[in-house]
Amino acid sequence: MELKIQKTRKVFKLFRVNKKNEIKSLFIDNKKLLPVNEWIKAEDNKTKGFSHRPGWHTSPQPFAPHLKQDGRKWFQVEICDFVKLNRPVNQGGVWYLSNWIKIIQPVKDEH
């Protein structure tokens, strides 16, 4: 499927990262390896136990207090074809839900 980029935004997403530094989604379709610096189309994978919100979930800051950080790493990503959702502060506040994502680079640790 060809992507016609119109408006993009740089935001952040938390991914699972294994010992081989392979990147995977946190919950939905979490066995698939995700490439860096390539546009990835969101798939509509209904998963038992999860609300049906198809698309890539991202945030304007590397902040999601409702998610554990162990074995996970924040990445700067670029999104296209997105909507803004206002979520409770305890879920990070603003989310962007997008049809396309490109993983750019890991966020540097501030420690």
Coordinates of C-alpha atoms in Angstrom, one line a residue:
M1 CA 0.0 0.0 0.0
E2 CA 1.4 3.4 -1.0
L3 CA 1.6 6.1 1.6
K4 CA 0.8 9.6 0.5
I5 CA 2.4 11.7 3.3
Q6 CA 0.5 14.9 4.1
K7 CA 0.9 16.0 7.6
T8 CA 3.4 14.3 10.0
R9 CA 4.3 14.8 13.6
K10 CA 7.2 13.6 15.7
V11 CA 6.0 12.0 18.9
F12 CA 6.9 9.1 21.2
K13 CA 6.0 5.4 21.6
L14 CA 6.9 2.8 24.2
F15 CA 8.0 -0.6 22.6
R16 CA 9.2 -3.9 24.0
V17 CA 12.9 -4.4 23.2
N18 CA 14.5 -7.8 23.6
K19 CA 18.1 -8.8 24.3
K20 CA 18.8 -8.7 20.5
N21 CA 17.5 -5.1 20.5
E22 CA 14.6 -6.2 18.3
I23 CA 11.6 -3.9 18.6
K24 CA 8.0 -5.2 19.1
S25 CA 4.7 -3.8 20.1
L26 CA 3.7 -3.9 23.7
F27 CA 0.4 -5.7 23.5
I28 CA -1.3 -6.1 20.1
D29 CA 0.4 -8.3 17.5
N30 CA 3.4 -8.4 19.8
K31 CA 5.3 -11.2 18.1
K32 CA 6.0 -9.2 14.9
L33 CA 9.4 -7.5 14.6
L34 CA 9.1 -3.8 13.7
P35 CA 11.6 -2.1 11.4
V36 CA 13.4 1.2 12.1
N37 CA 13.2 4.1 9.6
E38 CA 10.4 2.5 7.5
W39 CA 6.7 3.5 7.4
I40 CA 4.6 0.8 9.0
K41 CA 0.8 0.7 8.3
A42 CA -1.4 0.0 11.3
E43 CA -3.4 -3.2 11.2
D44 CA -6.8 -3.7 12.7
N45 CA -6.1 -6.7 15.1
K46 CA -9.0 -7.2 17.6
T47 CA -7.5 -8.7 20.7
K48 CA -9.5 -10.2 23.6
G49 CA -9.2 -8.2 26.8
F50 CA -8.3 -4.9 25.0
S51 CA -10.5 -2.0 23.8
H52 CA -10.9 -1.9 20.1
R53 CA -8.9 1.2 19.1
P54 CA -7.1 0.3 15.8
G55 CA -4.0 2.3 15.0
W56 CA -0.7 3.2 16.5
H57 CA -1.0 4.7 20.0
T58 CA 1.6 7.4 20.7
S59 CA 2.1 10.4 22.9
P60 CA 3.6 13.9 22.6
Q61 CA 6.1 13.1 25.5
P62 CA 7.8 9.9 26.6
F63 CA 5.4 9.6 29.4
A64 CA 2.8 6.9 30.2
P65 CA 2.4 6.4 34.0
H66 CA -0.1 3.6 33.5
L67 CA 2.5 1.4 31.7
K68 CA 5.5 -0.4 33.3
Q69 CA 8.9 0.3 31.9
D70 CA 10.7 -3.0 32.5
G71 CA 12.0 -4.5 29.2
R72 CA 10.6 -1.5 27.3
K73 CA 12.1 1.5 25.8
W74 CA 10.8 4.8 24.5
F75 CA 11.4 5.8 20.9
Q76 CA 10.9 8.9 19.0
V77 CA 8.6 8.1 16.1
E78 CA 7.0 10.0 13.2
I79 CA 3.3 9.5 12.6
C80 CA 1.0 10.3 9.6
D81 CA -2.8 10.2 9.2
F82 CA -3.6 10.7 12.8
V83 CA -6.2 11.9 15.3
K84 CA -5.6 13.5 18.7
L85 CA -7.4 11.9 21.7
N86 CA -7.7 13.4 25.1
R87 CA -7.1 10.7 27.8
P88 CA -7.0 10.9 31.6
V89 CA -3.8 12.3 33.0
N90 CA -3.1 8.9 34.7
Q91 CA -2.9 7.5 31.2
G92 CA -0.5 10.1 29.9
G93 CA -3.0 12.7 28.9
V94 CA -3.0 13.3 25.1
W95 CA -2.6 10.3 22.8
Y96 CA -2.3 10.3 19.0
L97 CA -3.9 7.5 17.2
S98 CA -2.3 7.0 13.7
N99 CA -2.6 4.8 10.7
W100 CA 1.1 5.1 9.9
I101 CA 4.3 5.1 12.0
K102 CA 8.0 5.3 11.4
I103 CA 10.3 4.4 14.3
I104 CA 13.2 6.9 14.3
Q105 CA 15.4 6.5 17.3
P106 CA 15.5 5.5 20.9
V107 CA 15.1 8.2 23.5
K108 CA 18.3 8.8 25.4
D109 CA 18.3 7.8 29.0
E110 CA 18.5 10.9 31.3
H111 CA 20.3 9.0 34.1

